[in-house]
XYZ file of C-alpha atoms in Angstrom:
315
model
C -24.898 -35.077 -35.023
C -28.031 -33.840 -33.810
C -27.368 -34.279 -30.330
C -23.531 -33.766 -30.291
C -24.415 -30.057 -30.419
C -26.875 -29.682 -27.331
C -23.851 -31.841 -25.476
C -21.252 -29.587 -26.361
C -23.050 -26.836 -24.943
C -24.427 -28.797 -21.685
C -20.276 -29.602 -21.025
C -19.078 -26.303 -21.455
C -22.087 -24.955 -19.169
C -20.604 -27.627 -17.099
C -17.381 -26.345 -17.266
C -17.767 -22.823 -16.442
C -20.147 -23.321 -13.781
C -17.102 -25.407 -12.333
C -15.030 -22.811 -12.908
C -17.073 -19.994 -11.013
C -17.526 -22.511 -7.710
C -13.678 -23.341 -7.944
C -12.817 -19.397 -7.784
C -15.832 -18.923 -4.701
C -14.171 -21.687 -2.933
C -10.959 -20.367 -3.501
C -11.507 -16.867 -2.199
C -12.269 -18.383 0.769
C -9.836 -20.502 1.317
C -6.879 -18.753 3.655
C -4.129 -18.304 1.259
C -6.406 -15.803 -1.088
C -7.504 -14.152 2.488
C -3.811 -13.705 3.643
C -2.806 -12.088 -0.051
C -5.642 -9.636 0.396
C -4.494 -8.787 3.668
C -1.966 -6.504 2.154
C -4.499 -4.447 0.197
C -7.298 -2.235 0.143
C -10.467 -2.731 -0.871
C -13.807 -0.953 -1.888
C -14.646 -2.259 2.196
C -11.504 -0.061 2.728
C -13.996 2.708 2.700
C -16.013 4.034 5.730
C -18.636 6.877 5.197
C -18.460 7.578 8.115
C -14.709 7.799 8.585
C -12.372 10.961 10.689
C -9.605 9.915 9.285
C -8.460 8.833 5.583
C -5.175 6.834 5.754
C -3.116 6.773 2.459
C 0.516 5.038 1.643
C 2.315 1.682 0.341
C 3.726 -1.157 2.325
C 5.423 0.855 4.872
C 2.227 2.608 6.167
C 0.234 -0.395 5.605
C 2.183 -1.357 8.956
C 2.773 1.964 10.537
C -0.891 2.905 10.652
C -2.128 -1.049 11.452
C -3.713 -0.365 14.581
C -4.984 3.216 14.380
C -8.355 0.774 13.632
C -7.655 0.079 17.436
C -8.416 4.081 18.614
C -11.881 5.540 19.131
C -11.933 7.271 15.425
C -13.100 6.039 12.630
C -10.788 4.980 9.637
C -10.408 4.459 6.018
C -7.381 2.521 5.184
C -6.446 2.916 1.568
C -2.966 1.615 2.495
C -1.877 -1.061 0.047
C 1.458 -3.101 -0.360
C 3.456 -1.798 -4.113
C 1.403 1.187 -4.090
C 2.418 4.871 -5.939
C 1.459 8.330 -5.062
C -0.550 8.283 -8.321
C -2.957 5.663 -6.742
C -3.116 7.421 -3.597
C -4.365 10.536 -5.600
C -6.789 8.459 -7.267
C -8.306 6.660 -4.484
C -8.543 10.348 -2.503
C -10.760 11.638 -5.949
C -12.656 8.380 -5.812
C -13.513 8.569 -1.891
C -13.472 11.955 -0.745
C -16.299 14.305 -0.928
C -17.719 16.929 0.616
C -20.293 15.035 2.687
C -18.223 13.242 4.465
C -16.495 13.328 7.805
C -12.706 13.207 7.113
C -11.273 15.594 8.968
C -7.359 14.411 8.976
C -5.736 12.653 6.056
C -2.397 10.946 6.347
C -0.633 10.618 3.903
C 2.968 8.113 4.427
C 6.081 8.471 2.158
C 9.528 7.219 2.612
C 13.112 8.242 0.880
C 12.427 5.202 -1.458
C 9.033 5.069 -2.431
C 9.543 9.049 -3.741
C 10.964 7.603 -6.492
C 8.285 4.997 -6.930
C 5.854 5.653 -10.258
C 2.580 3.328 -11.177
C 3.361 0.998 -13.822
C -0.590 -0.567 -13.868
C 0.513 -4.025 -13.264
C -1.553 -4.902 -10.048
C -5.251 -6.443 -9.653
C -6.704 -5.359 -6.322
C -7.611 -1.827 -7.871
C -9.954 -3.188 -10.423
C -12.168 -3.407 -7.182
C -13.143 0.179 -6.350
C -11.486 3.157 -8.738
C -13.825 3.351 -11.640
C -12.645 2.710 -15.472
C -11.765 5.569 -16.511
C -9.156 6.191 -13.785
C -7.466 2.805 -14.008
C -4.057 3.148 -17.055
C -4.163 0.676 -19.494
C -7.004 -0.349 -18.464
C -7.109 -4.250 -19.077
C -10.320 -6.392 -19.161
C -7.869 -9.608 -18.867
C -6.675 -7.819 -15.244
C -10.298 -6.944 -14.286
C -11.127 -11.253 -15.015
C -8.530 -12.167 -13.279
C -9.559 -9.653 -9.980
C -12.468 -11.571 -10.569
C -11.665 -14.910 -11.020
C -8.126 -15.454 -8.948
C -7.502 -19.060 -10.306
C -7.129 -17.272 -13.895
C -3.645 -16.260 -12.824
C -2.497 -19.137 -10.504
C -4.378 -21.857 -11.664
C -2.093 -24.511 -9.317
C -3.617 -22.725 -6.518
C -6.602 -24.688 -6.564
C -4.713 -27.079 -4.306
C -5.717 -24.989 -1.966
C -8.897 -25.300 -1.445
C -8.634 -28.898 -0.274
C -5.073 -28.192 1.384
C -5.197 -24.788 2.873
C -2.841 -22.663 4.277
C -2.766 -21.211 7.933
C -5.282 -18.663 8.323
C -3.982 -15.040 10.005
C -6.110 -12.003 11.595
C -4.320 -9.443 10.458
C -0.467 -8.226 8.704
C 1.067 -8.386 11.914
C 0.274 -12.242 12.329
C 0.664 -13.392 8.785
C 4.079 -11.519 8.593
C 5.701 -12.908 11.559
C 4.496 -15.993 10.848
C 6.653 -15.412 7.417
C 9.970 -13.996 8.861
C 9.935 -16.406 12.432
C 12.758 -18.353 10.604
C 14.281 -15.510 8.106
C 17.251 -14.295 7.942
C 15.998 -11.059 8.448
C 19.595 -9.484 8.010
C 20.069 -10.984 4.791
C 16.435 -10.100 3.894
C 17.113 -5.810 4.895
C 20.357 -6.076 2.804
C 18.207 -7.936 -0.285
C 15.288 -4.754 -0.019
C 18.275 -2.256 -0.262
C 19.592 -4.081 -2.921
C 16.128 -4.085 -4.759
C 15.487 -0.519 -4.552
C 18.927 -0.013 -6.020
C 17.830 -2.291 -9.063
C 14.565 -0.889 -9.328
C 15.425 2.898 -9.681
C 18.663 2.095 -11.321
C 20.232 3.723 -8.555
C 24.270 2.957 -7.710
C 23.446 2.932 -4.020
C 21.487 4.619 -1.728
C 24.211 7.012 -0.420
C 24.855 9.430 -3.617
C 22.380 12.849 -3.674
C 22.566 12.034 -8.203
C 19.674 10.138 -8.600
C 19.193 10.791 -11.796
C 17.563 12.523 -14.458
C 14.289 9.769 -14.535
C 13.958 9.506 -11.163
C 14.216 13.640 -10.767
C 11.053 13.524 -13.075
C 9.425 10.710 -11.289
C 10.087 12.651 -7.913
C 8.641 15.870 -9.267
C 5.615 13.944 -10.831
C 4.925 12.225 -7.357
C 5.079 15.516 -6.149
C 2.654 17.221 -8.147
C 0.305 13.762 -6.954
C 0.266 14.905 -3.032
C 0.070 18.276 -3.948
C -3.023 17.692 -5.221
C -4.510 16.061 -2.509
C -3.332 18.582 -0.121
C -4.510 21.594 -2.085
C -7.718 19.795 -2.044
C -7.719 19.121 1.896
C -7.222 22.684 2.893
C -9.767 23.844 0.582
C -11.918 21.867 2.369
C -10.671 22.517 5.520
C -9.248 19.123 5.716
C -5.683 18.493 7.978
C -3.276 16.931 5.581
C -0.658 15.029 7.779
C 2.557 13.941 5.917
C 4.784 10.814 7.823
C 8.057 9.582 7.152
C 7.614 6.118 9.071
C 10.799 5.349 11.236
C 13.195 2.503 9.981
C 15.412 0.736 12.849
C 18.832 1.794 12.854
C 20.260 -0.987 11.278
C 17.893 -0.329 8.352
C 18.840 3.356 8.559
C 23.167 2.653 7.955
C 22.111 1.771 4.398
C 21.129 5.558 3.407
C 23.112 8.441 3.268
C 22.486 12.383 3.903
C 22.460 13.077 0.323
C 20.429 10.793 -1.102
C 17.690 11.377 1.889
C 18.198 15.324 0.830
C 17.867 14.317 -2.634
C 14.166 12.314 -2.513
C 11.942 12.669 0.536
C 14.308 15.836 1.862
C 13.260 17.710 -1.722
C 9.719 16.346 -0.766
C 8.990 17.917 2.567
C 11.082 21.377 1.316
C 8.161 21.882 -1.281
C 5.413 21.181 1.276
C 7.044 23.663 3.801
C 7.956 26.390 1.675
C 4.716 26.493 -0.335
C 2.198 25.790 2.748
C 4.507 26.320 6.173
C 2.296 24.961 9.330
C -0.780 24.240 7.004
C 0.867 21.009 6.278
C 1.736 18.413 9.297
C 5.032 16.861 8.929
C 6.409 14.727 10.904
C 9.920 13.096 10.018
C 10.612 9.967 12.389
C 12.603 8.059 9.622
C 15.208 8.287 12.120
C 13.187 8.724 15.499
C 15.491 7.206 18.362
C 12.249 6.136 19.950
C 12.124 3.334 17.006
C 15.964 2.972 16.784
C 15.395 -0.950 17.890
C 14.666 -3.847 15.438
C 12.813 -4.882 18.117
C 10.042 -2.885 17.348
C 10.047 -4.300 13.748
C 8.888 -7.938 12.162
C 11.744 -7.778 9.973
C 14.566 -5.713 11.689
C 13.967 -2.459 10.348
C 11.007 -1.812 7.835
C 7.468 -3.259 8.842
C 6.859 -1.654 12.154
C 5.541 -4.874 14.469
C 1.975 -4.322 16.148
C 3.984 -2.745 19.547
C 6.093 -0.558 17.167
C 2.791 0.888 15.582
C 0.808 1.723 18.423
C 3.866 3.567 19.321
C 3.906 5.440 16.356
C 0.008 5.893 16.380
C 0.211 7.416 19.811
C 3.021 9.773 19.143
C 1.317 11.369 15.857
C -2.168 11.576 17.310
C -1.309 12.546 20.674
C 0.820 15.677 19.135
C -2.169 16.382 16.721
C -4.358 16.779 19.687
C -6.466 13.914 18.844
């Protein structure tokens, strides 16, 4: 009895030093890398940055390759991110002694509707405690320890995934046998589930989305107040969809959501504000210039984009 004690503790000392090498191994194995390619990070952050880049899945692509220009970025871009978490990430990294001196901020007609619901990991990483709702030590373990969630995925680490550089590879690597037709009808159809919407052509959106949209609201307009207090451009994009993307919306339900969006920001701050509205640009009519027909802009179709905002800001 005497020495079934010190074994039990020796095993489970065992055990969780096991369990720690398993979940090192694991984050570097390539199917944890290519997940965390779609977020942002406390590395996100550059003190040294011009430019502060803020937006969900949609600018995550859109911006890619403004890393590729001579300024300096911070990308706090992140797939199934709100408006809330883009305010919070501006408090977090934004001060006075830095060098931001542009921050763009990406919205589409869908993602105005789009409120935080705290069920992500990757944040645990970089906004402190008390900014984090319903706050969950069982999320911040599992940031920390991946295999805690998907504990099958320890396959990986002795039968790994293909590795990808960047968004752009790992996502046309994904959709080189899709049926990316199919797969532009099934996001339409999701948004319409998500919001409880009855399409994406009627202007009544509804009385929980109006409050969502005004809350999201209230969001930027914090961070822009902020910016030109501090002398700070705020630049608003709509990224383009292709135009088969595009035949899924209609005028009323744009005028409803982002349309109600950039009316605020004109009317209460005119030229203050940079907006630019390429949602449907001509210039990125073709799903050519997308890796899945019309909403993640392909490498090409960002530098495109990247060229035609910073070349009319001057920059």
């Amino acid at each position: 009895m005497n020495l079934l004690i010190p074994l039990i503790i020796i095993v489970i000392i065992a055990l969780y030093a096991l369990f720690i090498l398993l979940n090192k191994a694991y984050k570097n194995t390539n199917k944890y890398k290519n997940e965390e390619l779609v977020h942002c990070t406390t590395n996100s952050y550059d003190p040294h940055a011009d430019m502060m880049i803020l937006g969900s899945t949609y600018g995550k692509y859109a911006f890619g390759t403004a890393e590729e220009t001579k300024y300096e970025i911070s990308d706090f871009t992140a797939g199934h991110k709100s408006f809330e978490l883009d305010r919070l990430c501006f408090d977090r990294f934004f001060s006075e002694s830095c060098n931001i001196k542009y921050i763009m901020i990406n919205i589409t007609t869908c993602s105005s509707l789009f409120f935080e619901d705290w069920t992500d990991y990757y944040y645990y990483d970089f906004l402190d405690k008390k900014q984090i709702g319903k706050y969950s030590v069982g999320r911040k373990l599992v940031r920390k320890y991946p295999l805690l969630k998907s504990p099958k995925s320890v396959i990986r680490i002795f039968k790994d995934k293909p590795g990808f550089n960047d968004i752009y590879e790992l996502t046309s690597y994904n959709f080189c046998n899709a049926d990316k037709e199919k797969a532009l009808k099934d996001l339409c159809d999701n948004w319409i589930q998500m919001f409880g919407l009855k399409d994406l052509k009627s202007g009544n959106i509804g009385e929980k989305n109006e409050k969502t949209l005004k809350d999201n609201i209230n969001q930027l307009d914090h961070i822009v107040s902020v910016c030109l207090e501090k002398n700070v451009v705020p630049v608003i994009v709509i990224p383009p969809f292709s135009d088969i993307l595009n035949e899924y919306f209609g005028e009323a339900f744009i005028a409803a959501t982002v349309g109600v969006i950039i009316n605020f920001f004109k009317n209460k701050y005119g030229d203050e504000v940079k907006i630019y509205n390429e949602q449907f640009d001509n210039d990125f009519a073709s799903p050519d210039l997308y890796l899945d027909d019309g909403f993640r802009l392909s490498k090409v179709g960002s530098r495109l984009l990247v060229n035609k905002i910073f070349s009319s800001l001057g920059l």
